[in-house]
Amino acid sequence: MAGEESTILLEALASLTLEDFQAFKKKLPQDDIKGGWNIRRDELEKVTHPSTLISYMGDSYGEGAAMDIAIRLFEEMNQRDLAEKVLDEKVKEYKQKYREHVAREFLQYKEVNCCLGENLSVSDHYTNLTIARKSWNQHGDEPGDVSSDAVTTQTLFEPSKDSQVPRVTVLVGASGMGKTMTIRKVMMEWVEGTLCTQFDYVFCIDCKELSCSKAVSVVDLISNCCPQQRTPAGRILSNPEKILFIFDSFEALGLPLAQPKDQLSTDPTEAKPLQTTLLSLLKRTILPESSVLIAMRPTALQSLGQCLEGEHYVEIQGFSPAAREEYFHRYFGNGSKADLAFRFTRGNAVLYSLCVIPVMSWTVCTILKQELDKKDQLLACSKTTTQMIMFYLSWLMKHRDSNAWQNLQQFLHKLCTLAADGIWKHKVLFEEKEIKDQGLNQPELLSLFLNEKGLEKGTDHGNVYSFSHLHLQEFFAAMFYVLEDREEVVDDSRLLAKDVNVLLETYHMSRMDLNMTVQLLFGLVNPKSIEYADKGIGCRISSRPRGDLLRWLQTRHRDLCHRHEATVVEDLDTFHFLFEINERSFVQSVLGSFTGIALQGAKLTLYDQAALCFCIKQWVGLLSVTLRSCSFHQQHRRQEPAKGLHWQSWQQEELCSPLRPLCQALWYPGSSLQSLRLQWCGLTEGDIEALGTLLATLPSLVHLELGDRALGDDGVRMLCTGLRQPGCHLRVLRLRYTHLTSGCCQDLAVALGTSRCLEELDLSFSSGLRDDGVKLLCEGLQHCGYQLQTLRLGSCSLTGACCQALVTWLGHNHSLKCLDLSDTELGAGATMLLQQLRHHSCTLQTLGLSISTLSKDALQELAALRELKPSLKITDLLEHEAPETGAMERLSFQRSVRAGRGAAGRGRKGLPSPLTAPPHSGSLC
């Protein structure tokens, strides 16, 4: 034995009396040590000095075991002070050794290109991620409002705004978002003493390795994290408040997270089923003072939320624009090549938007580095996820020998079967027996796609394997359904059926986790993908499933729409599927069955917008677009332009609105869009400018509805620029809840005066409009060259002072069919207005009026009017379309890929359906 361990043990033995020293020696041969051997009695009789005895013990048992034996024997001899002293030193030394062990395990890591033998440093390659702190709603399993707190690895365990430090923190991120790398960063900063200093021990447990476990204890979990699986468990567990457990890839366990509390364990040494042990930690029946960090994908968040109460979680939202550029420079380590690669990626909107996901940044960098190393220039890269993965696989296999290439087709069939079977069973870890049974035990090929990990010695499972990344497993699972068989398939009932329709229907009904597999399936049947797979990867892909994919997309939405209503697309994933296949004729065949888009509550990222815009440009029959309570990803303003980017170009880019790409897509050649509704979407000035341009250049657009308090007077003025253009043929303009005042009414009246098409103007719920605004509006409308048919001014804080202006305007307008003054106390002005409506030249059919507020004289006029014109409908016409409480504040909340499903069903009762056809063909009231 060496070091301070032998010193402290020597001091302990030297302090014994001769009698106790002899008793200690006598007990040694009686102690049975697993993995070691007993010291012979005849040798012990010759030992007279503690240092010699320590040497014998170290040689026989090893350093750690020798200390454990000494502590146990001291306790048996009632030498508790010595046992405590040695144990304290052992724990002190162990803490340092454990930190050194963690440093070795986490300092470096390997990516997929580890076949080249390259180890990467966490410190050199970690790039800060955008992380947001959140908290669960106390009354349900849905996440609550997003906090404005920015979270880093340094602040991950600090108190949130409510000054609480939760014992359980959940780190949420989609696959490839950087959860594991963040955990590596946490572990390294703990080793360096710059993070989690309140913890003596941080145990990181990869849940993919636990999937084969049956009965485990908390002590087992700790031991598996320790060097040689030896640990002073008793002393560690005596201070649970100084322990942090980290569970990475928690969703890989696939465990049901529900169990009666009386069945949970309270003993950390008790081996229980894996589910019971983990739930006992989470529900605080075991080591309640300890802390837990869970890293998981968002698809499993709901079930975990039912297990936890009032806990916090943080969500990884990916790389910011600045972080993406930083990542490229860290990856390449070469200024000129990093600049070239980043400029190339930055110029490709789709590719650049994909790089918000760290694993996609890595994939792109890997592909571009190969091109730069080979030719010092960049070729055009694929814009779809499928083709990027195929490009990378082609590059990877070029480094293998020709013998491996000859067996590739047969190997891929087996690999795809393994991948698909794992996806269906929520399985990411495969035992060595499964690899052999599938015929995949070909090291030269297996190392390309799977990572191998050895298990504890003495287990029956052998080594285990996992795909280098879940994206690769999903890719090969998708390929399973389209890879052509070059040999006769054996009839085996155990084999997974290649039924594309089963995959599609299962995804549609219940398995949201199959989304990426389905998306990649669409990408694989693209003709270019089929050709590239044959030439670049050496495998043949069948195009036969195209018909099944086409029929499924054409019919999947029809159960959500009534037969008498126009069919609309309500799922974002539909646009992603079509974007992945990237074929004009296929997209047109699918979208030809639909006439509109209706999304609700979606946070549209740049990638979502790219997919949406691609589909819109191919959609000849698109008539209506409705976005309700949706938000658009916005670029963060940089302090200075990116390297190599001209200041003027950067400045124009930053001023570009998030809505501009959508508007540009809607203005495609042959567009027949008639109706555009943007309600509670947090519009910016740039968005309004883009809408004004759309109005001026898209003559088919006849219905525009903006319901957003962010619009205001300035927004209305900017919109008027488009309204004044001769190319604007708008017939219905609804500006509800827009916070406009009288300050914009003159501009609005002038702009509307240039149109001979407008039939309906709706300014309802504009409390700042007031009487002055109505007077300016009526004055301007008197000189218009068109005859307005519907004017809605309900709930605009009007009084009788505006009635004279309305009467004067009504005297000039003989085509008005609907006038809405609901939720308005007109006082004496109501009498004047009702008298005007009795005039025979007034053709009004519907009047919105708050009858309960009318005076006695006004009620008499109302009775006379009804007697004279019995067909005139007089009632409260207000249509309350305000979003639910807090909708605007939730605009920045992270959405799932299927946001938008059932939008009509989730709306408030009484709201008009977003599926309703544009009003140009029916009643305007």
Tab-separated table of N, CA and C in Angstrom, residues 829-884:
chain	number	residue	atom	x	y	z
A	829	GLY	N	-78.054	60.464	-28.819
A	829	GLY	CA	-77.653	60.242	-30.201
A	829	GLY	C	-78.342	59.054	-30.817
A	830	ALA	N	-78.793	58.094	-30.021
A	830	ALA	CA	-79.469	56.922	-30.549
A	830	ALA	C	-80.787	57.307	-31.214
A	831	THR	N	-81.480	58.300	-30.632
A	831	THR	CA	-82.756	58.745	-31.206
A	831	THR	C	-82.529	59.313	-32.601
A	832	MET	N	-81.506	60.170	-32.733
A	832	MET	CA	-81.175	60.764	-34.030
A	832	MET	C	-80.839	59.681	-35.061
A	833	LEU	N	-80.065	58.675	-34.633
A	833	LEU	CA	-79.637	57.618	-35.547
A	833	LEU	C	-80.827	56.785	-36.002
A	834	LEU	N	-81.700	56.410	-35.072
A	834	LEU	CA	-82.864	55.588	-35.418
A	834	LEU	C	-83.813	56.334	-36.357
A	835	GLN	N	-83.893	57.654	-36.183
A	835	GLN	CA	-84.722	58.452	-37.101
A	835	GLN	C	-84.166	58.396	-38.518
A	836	GLN	N	-82.856	58.464	-38.639
A	836	GLN	CA	-82.227	58.410	-39.957
A	836	GLN	C	-82.481	57.054	-40.620
A	837	LEU	N	-82.470	55.992	-39.800
A	837	LEU	CA	-82.659	54.657	-40.358
A	837	LEU	C	-84.073	54.449	-40.890
A	838	ARG	N	-85.012	55.297	-40.467
A	838	ARG	CA	-86.393	55.177	-40.966
A	838	ARG	C	-86.517	55.715	-42.376
A	839	HIS	N	-85.500	56.428	-42.835
A	839	HIS	CA	-85.567	57.025	-44.181
A	839	HIS	C	-85.649	55.914	-45.221
A	840	HIS	N	-86.459	56.160	-46.246
A	840	HIS	CA	-86.709	55.096	-47.228
A	840	HIS	C	-85.464	54.750	-48.034
A	841	SER	N	-84.475	55.671	-48.113
A	841	SER	CA	-83.264	55.373	-48.889
A	841	SER	C	-82.284	54.497	-48.121
A	842	CYS	N	-82.520	54.303	-46.841
A	842	CYS	CA	-81.633	53.475	-46.012
A	842	CYS	C	-81.998	52.004	-46.209
A	843	THR	N	-81.046	51.224	-46.676
A	843	THR	CA	-81.282	49.805	-46.989
A	843	THR	C	-80.680	48.866	-45.939
A	844	LEU	N	-80.462	49.371	-44.743
A	844	LEU	CA	-79.857	48.566	-43.689
A	844	LEU	C	-80.705	47.329	-43.392
A	845	GLN	N	-80.011	46.171	-43.249
A	845	GLN	CA	-80.700	44.916	-42.952
A	845	GLN	C	-80.448	44.433	-41.528
A	846	THR	N	-79.276	44.811	-40.954
A	846	THR	CA	-78.921	44.359	-39.611
A	846	THR	C	-78.305	45.512	-38.849
A	847	LEU	N	-78.779	45.701	-37.596
A	847	LEU	CA	-78.258	46.755	-36.737
A	847	LEU	C	-77.834	46.150	-35.404
A	848	GLY	N	-76.573	46.363	-35.071
A	848	GLY	CA	-76.081	45.917	-33.776
A	848	GLY	C	-76.276	47.026	-32.767
A	849	LEU	N	-77.064	46.761	-31.710
A	849	LEU	CA	-77.426	47.821	-30.777
A	849	LEU	C	-77.661	47.228	-29.389
A	850	SER	N	-77.188	47.943	-28.373
A	850	SER	CA	-77.433	47.524	-26.992
A	850	SER	C	-78.747	48.160	-26.547
A	851	ILE	N	-79.825	47.443	-26.701
A	851	ILE	CA	-81.163	47.987	-26.467
A	851	ILE	C	-81.369	48.358	-25.006
A	852	SER	N	-80.704	47.636	-24.098
A	852	SER	CA	-80.911	47.896	-22.677
A	852	SER	C	-80.443	49.285	-22.262
A	853	THR	N	-79.616	49.936	-23.052
A	853	THR	CA	-79.074	51.258	-22.696
A	853	THR	C	-79.879	52.397	-23.300
A	854	LEU	N	-80.922	52.101	-24.101
A	854	LEU	CA	-81.658	53.149	-24.805
A	854	LEU	C	-82.586	53.918	-23.864
A	855	SER	N	-82.735	55.205	-24.142
A	855	SER	CA	-83.651	56.058	-23.377
A	855	SER	C	-85.088	55.791	-23.822
A	856	LYS	N	-86.048	56.449	-23.129
A	856	LYS	CA	-87.458	56.252	-23.452
A	856	LYS	C	-87.760	56.746	-24.860
A	857	ASP	N	-87.195	57.923	-25.222
A	857	ASP	CA	-87.437	58.462	-26.567
A	857	ASP	C	-86.838	57.542	-27.629
A	858	ALA	N	-85.649	57.004	-27.344
A	858	ALA	CA	-85.005	56.131	-28.320
A	858	ALA	C	-85.796	54.836	-28.490
A	859	LEU	N	-86.380	54.339	-27.389
A	859	LEU	CA	-87.180	53.120	-27.495
A	859	LEU	C	-88.428	53.345	-28.340
A	860	GLN	N	-89.012	54.554	-28.240
A	860	GLN	CA	-90.169	54.869	-29.065
A	860	GLN	C	-89.774	54.903	-30.536
A	861	GLU	N	-88.606	55.501	-30.832
A	861	GLU	CA	-88.120	55.525	-32.211
A	861	GLU	C	-87.828	54.115	-32.713
A	862	LEU	N	-87.298	53.274	-31.810
A	862	LEU	CA	-87.004	51.900	-32.180
A	862	LEU	C	-88.289	51.156	-32.547
A	863	ALA	N	-89.355	51.365	-31.759
A	863	ALA	CA	-90.628	50.708	-32.047
A	863	ALA	C	-91.177	51.165	-33.395
A	864	ALA	N	-91.048	52.460	-33.658
A	864	ALA	CA	-91.529	52.987	-34.938
A	864	ALA	C	-90.729	52.409	-36.100
A	865	LEU	N	-89.414	52.280	-35.886
A	865	LEU	CA	-88.558	51.737	-36.941
A	865	LEU	C	-88.915	50.287	-37.232
A	866	ARG	N	-89.153	49.506	-36.184
A	866	ARG	CA	-89.503	48.099	-36.383
A	866	ARG	C	-90.847	47.951	-37.088
A	867	GLU	N	-91.777	48.854	-36.783
A	867	GLU	CA	-93.082	48.798	-37.434
A	867	GLU	C	-92.963	49.144	-38.909
A	868	LEU	N	-92.076	50.119	-39.194
A	868	LEU	CA	-91.895	50.551	-40.578
A	868	LEU	C	-91.071	49.540	-41.373
A	869	LYS	N	-90.079	48.967	-40.727
A	869	LYS	CA	-89.181	48.020	-41.422
A	869	LYS	C	-89.087	46.740	-40.595
A	870	PRO	N	-90.092	45.881	-40.655
A	870	PRO	CA	-90.107	44.657	-39.833
A	870	PRO	C	-88.989	43.679	-40.174
A	871	SER	N	-88.437	43.754	-41.369
A	871	SER	CA	-87.370	42.809	-41.758
A	871	SER	C	-86.008	43.214	-41.197
A	872	LEU	N	-85.901	44.415	-40.641
A	872	LEU	CA	-84.622	44.873	-40.106
A	872	LEU	C	-84.320	44.117	-38.800
A	873	LYS	N	-83.160	43.447	-38.777
A	873	LYS	CA	-82.742	42.671	-37.609
A	873	LYS	C	-81.954	43.575	-36.675
A	874	ILE	N	-82.408	43.683	-35.415
A	874	ILE	CA	-81.746	44.540	-34.429
A	874	ILE	C	-81.408	43.695	-33.207
A	875	THR	N	-80.105	43.544	-32.944
A	875	THR	CA	-79.653	42.709	-31.829
A	875	THR	C	-78.203	43.025	-31.510
A	876	ASP	N	-77.655	42.358	-30.488
A	876	ASP	CA	-76.236	42.495	-30.155
A	876	ASP	C	-75.445	41.581	-31.092
A	877	LEU	N	-74.533	42.147	-31.859
A	877	LEU	CA	-73.813	41.395	-32.885
A	877	LEU	C	-72.379	41.052	-32.511
A	878	LEU	N	-71.947	41.422	-31.324
A	878	LEU	CA	-70.535	41.235	-30.980
A	878	LEU	C	-70.138	39.762	-31.013
A	879	GLU	N	-69.017	39.477	-31.634
A	879	GLU	CA	-68.419	38.149	-31.656
A	879	GLU	C	-67.134	38.211	-30.838
A	880	HIS	N	-67.188	37.677	-29.624
A	880	HIS	CA	-66.027	37.759	-28.742
A	880	HIS	C	-64.990	36.713	-29.161
A	881	GLU	N	-63.859	37.196	-29.646
A	881	GLU	CA	-62.814	36.286	-30.106
A	881	GLU	C	-61.517	36.467	-29.328
A	882	ALA	N	-61.589	37.093	-28.182
A	882	ALA	CA	-60.370	37.273	-27.387
A	882	ALA	C	-59.831	35.910	-26.978
A	883	PRO	N	-58.518	35.740	-26.977
A	883	PRO	CA	-57.946	34.450	-26.582
A	883	PRO	C	-58.119	34.213	-25.098
A	884	GLU	N	-57.863	32.987	-24.693
A	884	GLU	CA	-57.945	32.666	-23.278
A	884	GLU	C	-56.915	33.470	-22.492
